XYZ file of C-alpha atoms in Angstrom:
743
model
C -20.206 32.848 -71.459
C -20.037 35.436 -68.628
C -17.032 37.593 -67.868
C -15.263 36.142 -64.420
C -13.549 38.238 -61.887
C -10.820 37.294 -59.965
C -7.863 38.586 -57.563
C -4.416 37.866 -58.286
C -1.438 38.672 -56.126
C 1.398 41.009 -57.908
C 4.848 40.465 -57.312
C 8.127 42.873 -57.384
C 6.190 46.181 -57.441
C 8.386 48.688 -56.142
C 5.911 52.210 -56.201
C 3.149 53.202 -57.266
C 4.101 54.100 -60.832
C 4.902 50.052 -60.943
C 1.110 49.514 -60.145
C 0.026 51.904 -62.533
C 2.379 50.024 -65.281
C 0.811 47.019 -64.070
C -2.636 48.113 -64.615
C -2.490 49.757 -67.696
C -0.540 46.782 -69.145
C -3.344 44.169 -68.182
C -6.223 46.653 -69.237
C -4.588 46.853 -72.738
C -4.972 43.026 -73.359
C -7.761 42.195 -75.412
C -10.861 40.466 -73.395
C -9.867 42.256 -69.977
C -13.054 44.343 -69.629
C -11.453 46.282 -66.454
C -8.622 46.188 -64.058
C -6.955 47.940 -60.667
C -4.127 47.181 -59.232
C -4.515 48.087 -55.489
C -0.430 48.567 -54.426
C -1.365 48.918 -50.510
C -2.284 45.030 -50.900
C -0.090 44.207 -54.195
C -2.698 42.470 -55.777
C -4.714 43.119 -59.056
C -8.137 42.886 -59.280
C -9.586 41.930 -63.090
C -12.965 41.629 -65.151
C -12.562 39.386 -68.010
C -13.759 37.314 -70.780
C -12.362 33.973 -70.554
C -12.758 33.074 -74.040
C -10.375 35.688 -74.741
C -8.020 36.153 -72.298
C -6.499 33.572 -69.244
C -4.675 34.205 -66.309
C -1.597 32.601 -67.796
C -1.647 35.151 -70.642
C -2.066 37.872 -68.185
C 0.754 36.585 -66.032
C 3.084 36.506 -69.286
C 1.999 40.092 -69.983
C 2.936 41.179 -66.621
C 6.328 39.753 -66.578
C 6.963 41.331 -69.954
C 6.575 44.598 -68.053
C 9.280 43.212 -65.400
C 6.859 41.910 -62.606
C 5.247 38.727 -61.760
C 1.886 37.542 -61.515
C 0.709 34.834 -58.599
C -1.895 32.755 -60.441
C -1.804 29.517 -58.349
C -5.217 28.357 -56.920
C -4.067 26.398 -53.573
C -3.477 28.975 -51.006
C -2.381 31.931 -53.131
C -2.602 34.500 -50.176
C -0.086 31.968 -48.228
C 2.101 32.047 -50.967
C 2.395 35.851 -51.154
C 2.649 36.153 -47.931
C 5.871 33.955 -48.097
C 7.231 36.030 -50.926
C 6.556 39.201 -49.219
C 8.352 37.929 -46.084
C 11.354 36.957 -48.109
C 11.593 40.507 -49.961
C 10.994 42.431 -46.765
C 14.347 40.442 -45.212
C 16.333 41.122 -48.685
C 15.355 45.009 -48.510
C 16.427 45.142 -44.963
C 19.918 43.441 -45.659
C 20.145 45.781 -48.649
C 19.551 48.980 -46.139
C 21.774 47.489 -43.094
C 24.335 47.364 -45.580
C 24.165 50.647 -47.339
C 24.331 52.495 -44.062
C 27.508 50.316 -42.998
C 29.188 51.691 -45.979
C 27.591 54.883 -45.815
C 28.603 55.739 -42.262
C 32.704 55.748 -43.148
C 31.792 57.246 -46.555
C 30.128 60.401 -44.555
C 32.560 60.604 -42.123
C 35.533 60.629 -44.809
C 33.641 63.538 -47.089
C 32.931 65.576 -43.940
C 35.849 65.223 -41.725
C 38.418 63.308 -43.288
C 38.621 64.389 -47.122
C 42.295 65.543 -47.091
C 43.941 62.401 -45.815
C 46.055 60.758 -48.491
C 43.714 58.308 -50.764
C 40.345 59.686 -49.461
C 39.137 60.383 -52.508
C 40.063 56.773 -53.870
C 38.696 55.161 -51.051
C 35.318 56.930 -50.928
C 34.876 56.041 -54.673
C 35.258 52.459 -53.645
C 32.658 52.898 -50.832
C 30.059 54.903 -53.398
C 30.476 52.462 -56.114
C 29.834 49.385 -53.738
C 26.574 51.035 -52.349
C 25.427 51.933 -55.792
C 26.107 48.177 -57.392
C 25.382 45.891 -54.382
C 22.508 47.842 -52.588
C 21.086 50.418 -54.918
C 21.397 48.662 -58.338
C 17.307 48.023 -58.169
C 17.102 52.080 -58.541
C 19.231 51.819 -61.779
C 16.978 49.235 -62.985
C 13.995 50.508 -62.118
C 14.629 54.187 -63.480
C 16.061 52.365 -66.772
C 12.695 50.692 -67.086
C 10.638 53.698 -66.523
C 12.767 55.503 -69.206
C 12.062 52.990 -71.714
C 8.336 53.491 -71.677
C 8.592 57.242 -71.246
C 7.954 57.855 -67.526
C 9.665 58.917 -64.496
C 9.449 58.263 -60.972
C 11.435 58.243 -57.814
C 13.771 55.909 -58.897
C 14.482 57.720 -61.910
C 15.289 60.862 -59.790
C 17.560 59.019 -57.289
C 19.407 57.050 -60.256
C 19.913 60.171 -62.176
C 21.134 62.443 -59.555
C 23.606 59.873 -57.752
C 24.775 58.889 -61.169
C 25.762 62.598 -62.442
C 27.250 63.197 -58.519
C 29.249 59.814 -58.902
C 30.469 60.510 -62.577
C 31.397 64.178 -61.725
C 33.340 63.240 -58.606
C 35.114 60.477 -60.525
C 36.246 62.852 -63.130
C 37.478 65.172 -60.274
C 39.103 62.146 -58.670
C 41.404 61.104 -61.750
C 41.627 64.454 -63.315
C 42.300 66.796 -60.839
C 44.704 69.098 -62.646
C 41.865 70.164 -65.040
C 40.133 72.473 -62.300
C 43.649 73.082 -60.531
C 44.666 74.321 -63.520
C 41.863 76.998 -63.634
C 42.111 77.960 -60.152
C 39.242 75.951 -58.942
C 39.166 73.078 -55.919
C 38.320 69.473 -57.265
C 35.242 68.468 -54.991
C 34.032 65.176 -55.013
C 30.564 64.196 -53.700
C 30.729 60.263 -53.155
C 29.204 60.884 -49.767
C 25.968 62.744 -51.369
C 25.375 59.798 -53.579
C 25.736 57.190 -51.226
C 23.559 58.353 -48.273
C 20.734 59.261 -50.645
C 20.971 55.447 -51.313
C 20.705 55.165 -47.513
C 18.367 57.172 -46.763
C 15.707 56.406 -49.527
C 16.715 52.324 -49.085
C 15.808 53.030 -45.257
C 12.263 55.150 -46.598
C 11.401 51.614 -49.104
C 11.933 49.473 -45.627
C 9.534 51.492 -43.621
C 6.941 51.540 -46.368
C 7.127 47.586 -46.678
C 6.792 47.324 -43.053
C 3.907 49.751 -42.518
C 2.122 48.549 -45.778
C 1.762 44.750 -44.200
C 0.013 42.153 -45.954
C -3.656 42.084 -45.855
C -3.806 38.736 -47.440
C -3.477 37.527 -44.281
C -6.706 38.953 -43.100
C -8.148 36.977 -45.975
C -6.420 33.500 -44.636
C -7.612 34.262 -41.701
C -11.387 34.362 -42.791
C -10.788 31.343 -45.182
C -9.093 29.651 -41.444
C -12.809 30.135 -39.874
C -13.867 27.383 -41.765
C -12.706 23.676 -40.534
C -11.029 21.560 -42.999
C -13.260 18.304 -42.086
C -16.509 17.587 -41.236
C -18.392 14.345 -40.110
C -20.531 13.148 -43.003
C -23.341 11.216 -41.674
C -23.656 7.705 -43.950
C -25.874 4.760 -43.241
C -23.135 3.255 -41.353
C -22.066 5.789 -38.827
C -20.244 9.195 -39.412
C -17.141 9.197 -41.569
C -14.910 12.330 -41.120
C -14.096 13.672 -44.495
C -12.499 17.023 -45.769
C -14.967 19.981 -46.240
C -13.925 20.703 -49.901
C -15.564 16.841 -50.870
C -18.655 17.932 -49.165
C -21.649 18.713 -51.745
C -25.067 20.261 -51.611
C -27.731 17.600 -50.104
C -24.944 15.882 -47.981
C -25.851 15.601 -43.991
C -23.333 16.391 -41.633
C -22.815 16.082 -37.834
C -21.882 18.816 -35.292
C -20.614 18.220 -32.064
C -20.629 20.265 -28.924
C -18.020 23.192 -29.234
C -17.493 22.635 -33.118
C -17.226 25.166 -35.836
C -20.326 24.316 -38.368
C -18.123 23.825 -41.542
C -20.590 24.752 -44.461
C -24.314 26.451 -44.548
C -27.342 24.456 -44.232
C -30.420 23.497 -42.219
C -31.278 21.477 -38.906
C -32.642 18.129 -39.457
C -32.383 16.627 -36.118
C -31.498 17.917 -32.866
C -31.242 20.993 -31.688
C -28.651 23.568 -29.637
C -27.578 27.360 -29.526
C -25.113 28.298 -32.203
C -22.769 31.462 -31.867
C -23.351 33.935 -34.786
C -21.488 36.968 -33.499
C -19.480 36.790 -36.586
C -22.560 37.272 -38.715
C -24.475 39.211 -37.252
C -22.800 41.124 -34.381
C -25.342 39.871 -31.825
C -23.321 38.722 -28.631
C -26.134 36.323 -27.938
C -25.850 32.510 -28.891
C -28.976 31.684 -31.007
C -31.566 29.238 -30.435
C -31.516 26.654 -33.339
C -33.974 23.857 -34.326
C -35.012 21.656 -36.951
C -35.661 23.621 -39.976
C -33.319 26.259 -38.836
C -30.746 28.033 -41.225
C -26.690 27.608 -40.061
C -23.854 29.580 -41.402
C -20.294 28.057 -42.128
C -17.594 29.149 -39.477
C -20.445 30.022 -36.732
C -19.619 28.049 -33.470
C -22.094 25.539 -31.929
C -22.640 25.524 -28.209
C -23.441 22.741 -26.189
C -26.200 21.019 -27.932
C -25.399 18.171 -31.174
C -27.332 18.562 -33.933
C -27.600 17.137 -37.623
C -28.005 19.562 -40.659
C -28.487 19.465 -44.651
C -25.991 21.319 -46.535
C -27.037 24.039 -48.750
C -24.107 25.817 -49.809
C -20.311 24.604 -50.005
C -17.257 26.091 -50.616
C -17.367 29.924 -52.070
C -21.090 29.964 -52.026
C -21.137 29.828 -48.835
C -22.272 33.162 -46.631
C -18.461 32.932 -45.411
C -17.469 32.352 -48.898
C -18.913 35.454 -49.984
C -17.549 37.778 -47.419
C -13.995 36.379 -47.994
C -14.935 37.308 -51.930
C -16.486 40.729 -51.010
C -13.578 41.740 -48.850
C -11.211 40.919 -51.779
C -13.046 42.977 -54.755
C -13.690 45.978 -51.960
C -10.018 46.202 -51.267
C -9.290 45.596 -55.075
C -11.552 48.215 -56.270
C -9.747 50.705 -54.065
C -7.467 53.136 -56.302
C -3.760 52.272 -55.750
C -2.083 54.363 -53.123
C -0.292 57.164 -54.865
C 2.412 58.713 -53.139
C 2.717 61.943 -53.563
C 6.222 62.278 -54.445
C 5.958 59.509 -57.285
C 3.141 61.821 -58.931
C 5.266 64.642 -58.649
C 8.370 63.297 -59.702
C 6.651 61.973 -63.069
C 6.716 66.251 -63.944
C 9.585 67.187 -61.545
C 12.528 65.040 -63.107
C 12.111 65.657 -66.764
C 11.658 69.348 -65.740
C 15.259 69.164 -63.540
C 16.533 67.408 -66.268
C 15.417 70.217 -68.792
C 16.956 72.647 -66.738
C 20.216 71.343 -66.042
C 20.821 70.985 -69.612
C 19.229 74.160 -70.725
C 21.774 75.789 -67.856
C 24.735 73.749 -69.509
C 23.498 75.430 -72.870
C 23.275 78.967 -71.803
C 26.641 78.946 -70.033
C 28.557 77.363 -73.082
C 26.972 80.417 -75.417
C 27.398 83.280 -73.137
C 30.099 82.141 -70.331
C 32.719 83.853 -71.638
C 36.268 82.236 -71.295
C 35.295 80.027 -68.151
C 32.266 78.817 -70.293
C 32.640 75.112 -70.220
C 33.473 74.756 -66.249
C 31.088 77.044 -65.394
C 28.489 75.197 -67.576
C 29.441 71.677 -65.972
C 29.601 73.184 -62.381
C 25.963 74.930 -62.844
C 24.073 72.086 -64.498
C 25.702 69.848 -61.849
C 24.585 71.601 -59.134
C 21.271 71.815 -60.547
C 20.778 68.003 -60.196
C 22.894 67.663 -57.025
C 20.767 70.581 -55.464
C 17.426 69.203 -56.943
C 17.951 65.540 -55.111
C 15.170 64.348 -54.041
C 15.893 64.126 -49.924
C 13.406 66.852 -48.970
C 10.587 66.121 -51.072
C 11.083 62.301 -50.201
C 11.115 63.100 -46.536
C 8.137 65.798 -46.436
C 5.435 63.138 -46.274
C 6.987 60.124 -44.618
C 8.532 61.985 -41.816
C 5.000 63.903 -40.544
C 3.839 60.433 -41.049
C 6.075 58.602 -38.806
C 5.636 61.264 -36.187
C 2.045 61.096 -36.662
C 1.852 57.153 -36.142
C 4.226 57.482 -33.080
C 1.951 60.195 -31.634
C -0.828 57.732 -32.159
C 0.581 54.912 -30.817
C 1.619 57.137 -27.310
C -2.191 57.342 -27.198
C -2.897 53.858 -27.867
C -4.123 54.892 -31.478
C -2.267 52.044 -33.677
C -2.019 53.014 -37.466
C -1.534 50.042 -39.656
C -1.703 51.933 -43.099
C -0.018 55.532 -43.210
C -3.041 56.571 -45.863
C -5.139 56.689 -42.887
C -3.715 59.630 -41.364
C -3.940 61.440 -44.587
C -8.045 60.482 -45.360
C -9.139 60.841 -42.062
C -8.965 64.628 -42.323
C -11.381 64.437 -44.905
C -14.152 62.178 -43.373
C -17.520 63.366 -43.351
C -19.570 60.662 -42.212
C -18.436 57.793 -39.624
C -20.255 54.865 -39.177
C -20.365 52.734 -35.916
C -20.953 49.403 -35.109
C -22.802 48.781 -32.119
C -21.804 45.760 -30.268
C -18.216 45.881 -28.568
C -17.662 49.447 -30.438
C -20.855 51.401 -28.819
C -21.391 48.991 -26.148
C -19.134 46.601 -24.082
C -19.829 43.630 -26.478
C -21.185 40.760 -24.030
C -24.574 40.569 -22.072
C -24.742 41.503 -18.516
C -27.055 41.908 -15.815
C -27.837 45.599 -15.806
C -30.686 46.096 -13.096
C -32.613 43.942 -10.727
C -36.094 44.701 -9.122
C -37.400 42.886 -5.926
C -41.175 42.357 -5.080
C -42.089 43.746 -1.772
C -44.724 42.347 1.035
C -46.056 44.388 3.438
C -44.137 47.635 2.539
C -40.382 46.189 2.943
C -38.347 43.893 1.313
C -37.409 40.743 2.993
C -33.476 40.416 2.542
C -33.554 36.853 3.767
C -35.593 35.738 1.083
C -33.997 37.606 -1.408
C -30.581 36.306 -0.573
C -31.929 32.585 -0.433
C -33.848 33.458 -4.036
C -30.468 34.478 -5.420
C -28.870 31.157 -4.202
C -30.764 29.075 -5.515
C -31.033 30.829 -8.733
C -27.145 30.692 -9.113
C -27.530 26.827 -8.678
C -30.067 26.556 -11.425
C -28.447 28.892 -13.723
C -25.147 26.883 -13.682
C -26.781 23.776 -15.035
C -28.356 25.990 -18.084
C -26.865 25.968 -21.685
C -28.843 29.354 -22.115
C -26.373 32.107 -23.067
C -28.176 34.272 -20.591
C -27.383 31.999 -17.643
C -23.834 33.104 -18.117
C -24.510 36.479 -17.506
C -26.774 35.656 -14.385
C -24.121 33.473 -12.962
C -21.473 36.060 -13.577
C -23.618 38.796 -11.448
C -24.315 36.446 -8.575
C -20.788 35.638 -8.227
C -19.546 39.223 -8.426
C -21.806 40.064 -5.422
C -19.860 37.112 -3.441
C -23.303 34.605 -3.632
C -22.792 31.157 -2.671
C -25.417 28.497 -4.869
C -27.524 26.180 -3.231
C -28.006 22.881 -4.876
C -30.908 22.284 -6.941
C -32.746 19.332 -8.321
C -35.261 18.136 -11.142
C -33.741 21.063 -13.596
C -35.375 21.352 -16.718
C -35.084 23.659 -19.898
C -38.425 24.674 -21.268
C -37.999 25.892 -24.854
C -38.496 29.020 -25.671
C -39.500 30.281 -22.015
C -36.900 29.129 -19.847
C -36.003 27.098 -16.845
C -37.800 25.039 -13.838
C -36.090 23.341 -10.667
C -36.824 22.134 -7.623
C -35.272 23.175 -4.095
C -36.508 20.930 -0.938
C -40.477 21.117 -1.374
C -40.380 24.338 -3.599
C -40.892 24.662 -7.349
C -38.708 27.696 -8.629
C -38.532 28.887 -12.321
C -36.849 31.656 -14.349
C -37.996 32.739 -17.700
C -39.819 35.048 -20.081
C -42.687 37.569 -19.324
C -44.638 34.753 -21.035
C -43.700 32.091 -18.633
C -44.280 34.346 -15.511
C -47.946 35.096 -16.798
C -48.463 31.212 -17.141
C -47.232 30.502 -13.904
C -48.604 33.684 -11.867
C -52.031 34.173 -11.444
C -51.890 37.750 -9.640
C -48.513 39.288 -10.972
C -46.825 42.296 -8.867
C -48.199 45.589 -10.658
C -44.840 47.405 -9.268
C -42.529 44.319 -10.895
C -44.859 44.538 -14.098
C -44.534 48.378 -14.798
C -40.750 47.877 -14.802
C -40.689 44.976 -16.678
C -42.558 47.158 -19.589
C -40.092 50.078 -19.074
C -36.945 47.625 -19.358
C -38.763 46.252 -22.466
C -38.714 49.537 -24.278
C -35.318 50.231 -23.484
C -34.996 46.877 -25.533
C -33.518 45.105 -22.327
C -33.826 41.231 -21.756
C -36.241 40.393 -19.015
C -35.683 37.628 -16.735
C -38.407 36.916 -14.446
C -37.904 34.726 -11.310
C -39.956 33.065 -8.807
C -41.084 30.024 -6.601
C -44.453 28.290 -6.681
C -47.010 30.713 -8.023
C -45.103 33.881 -6.683
C -42.953 36.404 -8.804
C -40.068 37.743 -6.500
C -37.653 39.033 -8.746
C -36.787 40.561 -12.449
C -33.673 41.102 -14.185
C -32.846 43.481 -16.860
C -29.988 42.064 -19.377
C -28.518 43.780 -22.270
C -25.239 44.701 -23.885
C -24.557 47.822 -21.886
C -23.453 51.090 -23.549
C -19.826 52.050 -22.688
C -19.574 55.231 -20.280
C -17.455 56.935 -22.422
C -19.475 56.366 -25.785
C -22.000 59.425 -25.470
C -19.094 61.857 -25.041
C -17.328 60.503 -27.996
C -19.983 61.299 -30.128
C -20.585 64.475 -28.854
C -17.137 65.441 -29.627
C -17.318 63.545 -33.676
C -20.626 66.097 -33.862
C -18.332 69.122 -32.683
C -15.829 68.289 -35.071
C -18.886 68.473 -37.798
C -18.594 64.528 -38.300
C -22.129 62.805 -39.189
C -22.593 60.024 -36.775
C -24.287 56.757 -38.139
C -25.257 53.586 -36.329
C -25.239 49.915 -37.638
C -25.942 46.764 -35.913
C -27.219 43.201 -36.825
C -29.579 43.869 -33.587
C -33.740 44.054 -33.509
C -35.044 47.318 -34.567
C -36.325 48.311 -30.959
C -32.248 47.536 -29.801
C -31.402 49.859 -32.203
C -33.870 52.695 -31.650
C -33.029 52.443 -28.060
C -29.117 52.542 -28.290
C -29.190 55.417 -30.738
C -31.654 57.715 -28.550
C -29.835 56.900 -25.484
C -26.585 58.369 -27.437
C -28.181 61.178 -29.403
C -27.672 59.558 -33.080
C -30.094 60.484 -35.221
C -29.027 57.956 -38.451
C -29.261 54.092 -37.713
C -29.977 50.881 -39.403
C -30.962 47.501 -37.512
C -31.068 43.740 -38.508
C -27.877 44.854 -40.821
C -25.790 41.604 -42.430
C -22.443 42.035 -43.215
C -23.559 42.855 -47.108
C -26.254 45.409 -46.028
C -23.707 47.030 -43.910
C -21.125 47.333 -46.910
C -24.014 48.458 -48.921
C -24.450 50.841 -46.331
C -21.245 52.347 -46.769
C -21.914 52.442 -50.588
C -24.964 54.385 -50.164
C -23.284 57.220 -48.120
C -20.059 57.370 -50.622
C -22.693 57.505 -53.651
C -24.238 60.669 -51.810
C -20.701 62.162 -51.969
C -19.519 61.504 -48.111
C -16.023 60.382 -47.148
C -16.888 57.760 -44.904
C -15.030 56.129 -42.023
C -16.301 52.814 -40.568
C -15.554 51.548 -37.182
C -16.019 48.129 -35.815
C -14.922 45.284 -33.934
C -16.265 41.897 -35.423
C -15.769 39.838 -38.668
C -19.371 40.895 -39.557
C -17.876 44.464 -40.070
C -14.789 43.222 -42.295
C -17.027 43.578 -45.374
C -17.749 47.486 -44.189
C -14.309 48.316 -43.205
C -12.779 46.927 -46.342
C -14.966 49.487 -48.440
C -15.038 52.456 -46.106
C -12.837 54.904 -46.947
C -11.041 54.802 -43.840
C -11.483 51.397 -41.736
C -10.718 51.532 -37.988
C -10.844 48.678 -35.617
C -11.752 48.444 -31.935
C -8.567 46.850 -30.208
C -11.052 44.388 -28.178
C -12.194 42.914 -31.417
C -11.490 40.206 -33.566
C -8.008 39.596 -35.109
C -9.556 39.866 -39.030
C -11.146 43.203 -38.109
C -7.792 44.267 -37.128
C -6.086 42.944 -39.943
C -8.288 44.745 -42.286
C -8.893 47.923 -40.754
C -6.124 50.586 -41.608
C -6.271 51.674 -37.724
C -7.162 50.051 -34.510
C -7.998 51.516 -30.970
C -6.045 49.798 -28.505
C -8.506 50.299 -25.613
C -12.415 50.042 -25.453
C -12.619 53.478 -24.793
C -14.446 55.508 -27.614
C -12.872 58.852 -26.803
C -9.737 57.518 -28.647
C -11.944 58.107 -31.926
C -12.001 61.780 -32.029
C -8.288 62.029 -30.854
C -7.816 60.014 -33.785
C -9.379 62.710 -36.266
C -7.546 65.576 -34.374
C -4.229 63.820 -34.946
C -4.909 63.199 -38.601
C -5.717 67.075 -39.235
C -2.340 68.015 -37.409
C -0.393 65.124 -39.363
C -1.769 66.637 -42.366
C -1.047 69.871 -41.781
C 2.457 69.350 -41.440
C 2.751 67.700 -44.342
C 1.429 70.105 -46.340
C 3.899 72.490 -44.831
C 6.854 70.333 -45.376
C 5.573 69.825 -49.158
C 5.479 73.578 -49.425
C 9.007 74.287 -48.216
C 10.507 71.536 -49.927
C 8.765 72.427 -53.425
C 9.818 76.212 -52.092
C 13.162 75.044 -51.599
C 13.213 74.055 -55.415
C 11.831 76.974 -57.240
C 14.241 79.210 -55.156
C 17.691 77.524 -54.832
C 17.258 75.591 -59.002
C 17.364 79.003 -60.379
C 20.507 79.851 -57.986
C 22.181 77.131 -58.738
C 21.612 77.491 -62.421
C 23.725 80.667 -61.819
C 20.710 83.439 -62.040
C 22.463 85.552 -59.605
C 25.830 85.428 -61.189
C 25.056 88.468 -63.433
C 24.060 90.739 -60.900
C 26.457 89.402 -57.667
C 29.206 87.436 -59.584
C 28.223 84.729 -57.002
C 28.094 80.889 -58.665
C 26.880 77.943 -56.439
C 29.230 74.983 -56.388
C 28.211 71.557 -55.947
C 29.567 71.534 -52.526
C 27.481 74.422 -51.107
C 24.464 72.531 -53.633
C 24.818 69.488 -51.414
C 24.943 71.743 -48.090
C 21.590 73.330 -49.023
C 19.972 70.213 -49.820
C 20.739 68.983 -46.773
C 19.680 71.766 -45.070
C 16.593 71.597 -46.632
C 15.838 68.117 -45.495
C 17.031 69.089 -42.037
C 13.998 72.028 -42.233
C 11.686 69.235 -43.027
C 12.516 66.734 -39.949
C 12.427 69.406 -37.485
C 9.271 70.795 -38.602
C 7.905 67.311 -38.373
C 9.364 67.007 -34.472
C 6.792 69.482 -33.963
C 4.083 67.113 -33.570
C 5.501 65.529 -30.693
C 4.652 68.752 -28.581
C 0.706 69.151 -29.995
C -1.800 68.461 -27.504
C -4.659 66.014 -28.821
């Protein structure tokens, strides 16, 4: 039996180290060929031999590690979203509760520390914060300690525990220090506020991550739940899940097509923009293929099903989005990676400090050893390291929002500065996303245009096009209405398949359609109109010829117009050293015309969703860091596969859900601004991390007593706490500089 592949939601993960634990635990199981955990989407992608391992056994293994696996087959994404919302509410309550107790604790520790019973009151408040709201840090820290690993939870648990226990000793036995001429300081406020800050960071992280499962759920929602099955005695509405290959299904005007198949009776126009990105509806007749999730227009037809369920093109898109998201490396927080080395190092330095002081400390060896070792742990508290990245990211996200750049995944800000190639969808990204009349050309008689005849022709044309079901008719109607033209009533309207329309007004026969239709009806066409028509076709515009009887009087060019700012945006991207690629579901001629007009050297035409994803993969295999910009459902696979995914705000909800970043307006000039924002933000992150590490490199030896033999200076835990607070403040102030940086 062939290996099976699956994607399962993972519950209860708190950090990237948790994701690594789940991944390693599942990989170690016999029969598992490959496994990867995406911490951003909380999902496990696994390839396994069903004869040797089952989803139930994988769930049991994950539960043994302290997490859980959702293996339900019915609506697993909805279940995961429900559990994640419950988890977010729990985190919110813990964060609010911790801050409610931390504010009075901080005031007592900084202002009212000499009041009677202040130390006991602070002890109670701090203990309540630790047990009620910070319990997960100690539980997770203990789990990692048992496995010989460490993360930020370990550092939080260790530093706050030492600070609390040392403060508790000073509260219960102050005479120990007083008898030695030292003041018994307490550090309850440091322990409590650290927990409150870290909880706030976790809450913001959960909110920023969001739920990628909602994108999958919306993709699945494109398929209707019921279909009209054609039986011998008529039509019967049945669940889509009951359809089988070979069933005959009826589709009414305006309905979504439930499964893949081919027409057996009737004709219509079908909106396939979700598949191809092409804004024009496609004419369908007997024998033509139709796809699940596409939208029927005004006609009705029967079709025979060829693929159902996960085998439909829509089902394959859903599966590929899941696999693309699951194949990404887990989002490893810089601080968590560093903590795996940093925490044991700090503990070792603290223990070494205690030993050195006990051996060479003289008569006050124990007191100096205890103070110095605790100072090392307090001054190495993770606030500066913990704030270094998120504060810069939060400022970057806020700065982006001010400029209509909505950043859903903060990782995008870190990755964008590394991008070497950007892939742009055409429809809705470079172009407006809907057909419109871009040009008109009138026949001239005796050297001048007859304005009355032209106006009359437009009024008659408007009356006819309002009766047409063709997608181009709406573009013509909108153009005429924008000119304030009123329509004239026409009679004997008829649609000529593949050519255009015919109609009558009083005694005149009118027509509007393709160049082939014009050549059939007009014996001597105007050379001027022919020349213009040829030019428009070379520019990949759709030509509509309009005339009365055997005269060709008017030409209209319809196309999806390029946005005014697209060319400037591409020029700025090129100046930034980013290679620009164009992907479109349109024909080769259209792709060539758009690429030439915008100065794009790399393009691919007639690209289906799977082709777009493969194009991204090919670029990545060449060593390029790829950003994808799109606006449609047909872009969702490529967006999920790209290193950085960017959606246009006027596009579909699904494209925006899959994407890490959304440009909230249709102005493509926001794209080069987003790249500049990324570079500025990453520069701040690197500065913050440098100062956070520099602070620890300098201050930990000072806290250990390195200066004592030379200057007699010994850093006590109170000053260590103040130094720790100063380092955090410096990181925050550095991040705030982004407010005044011009994009």
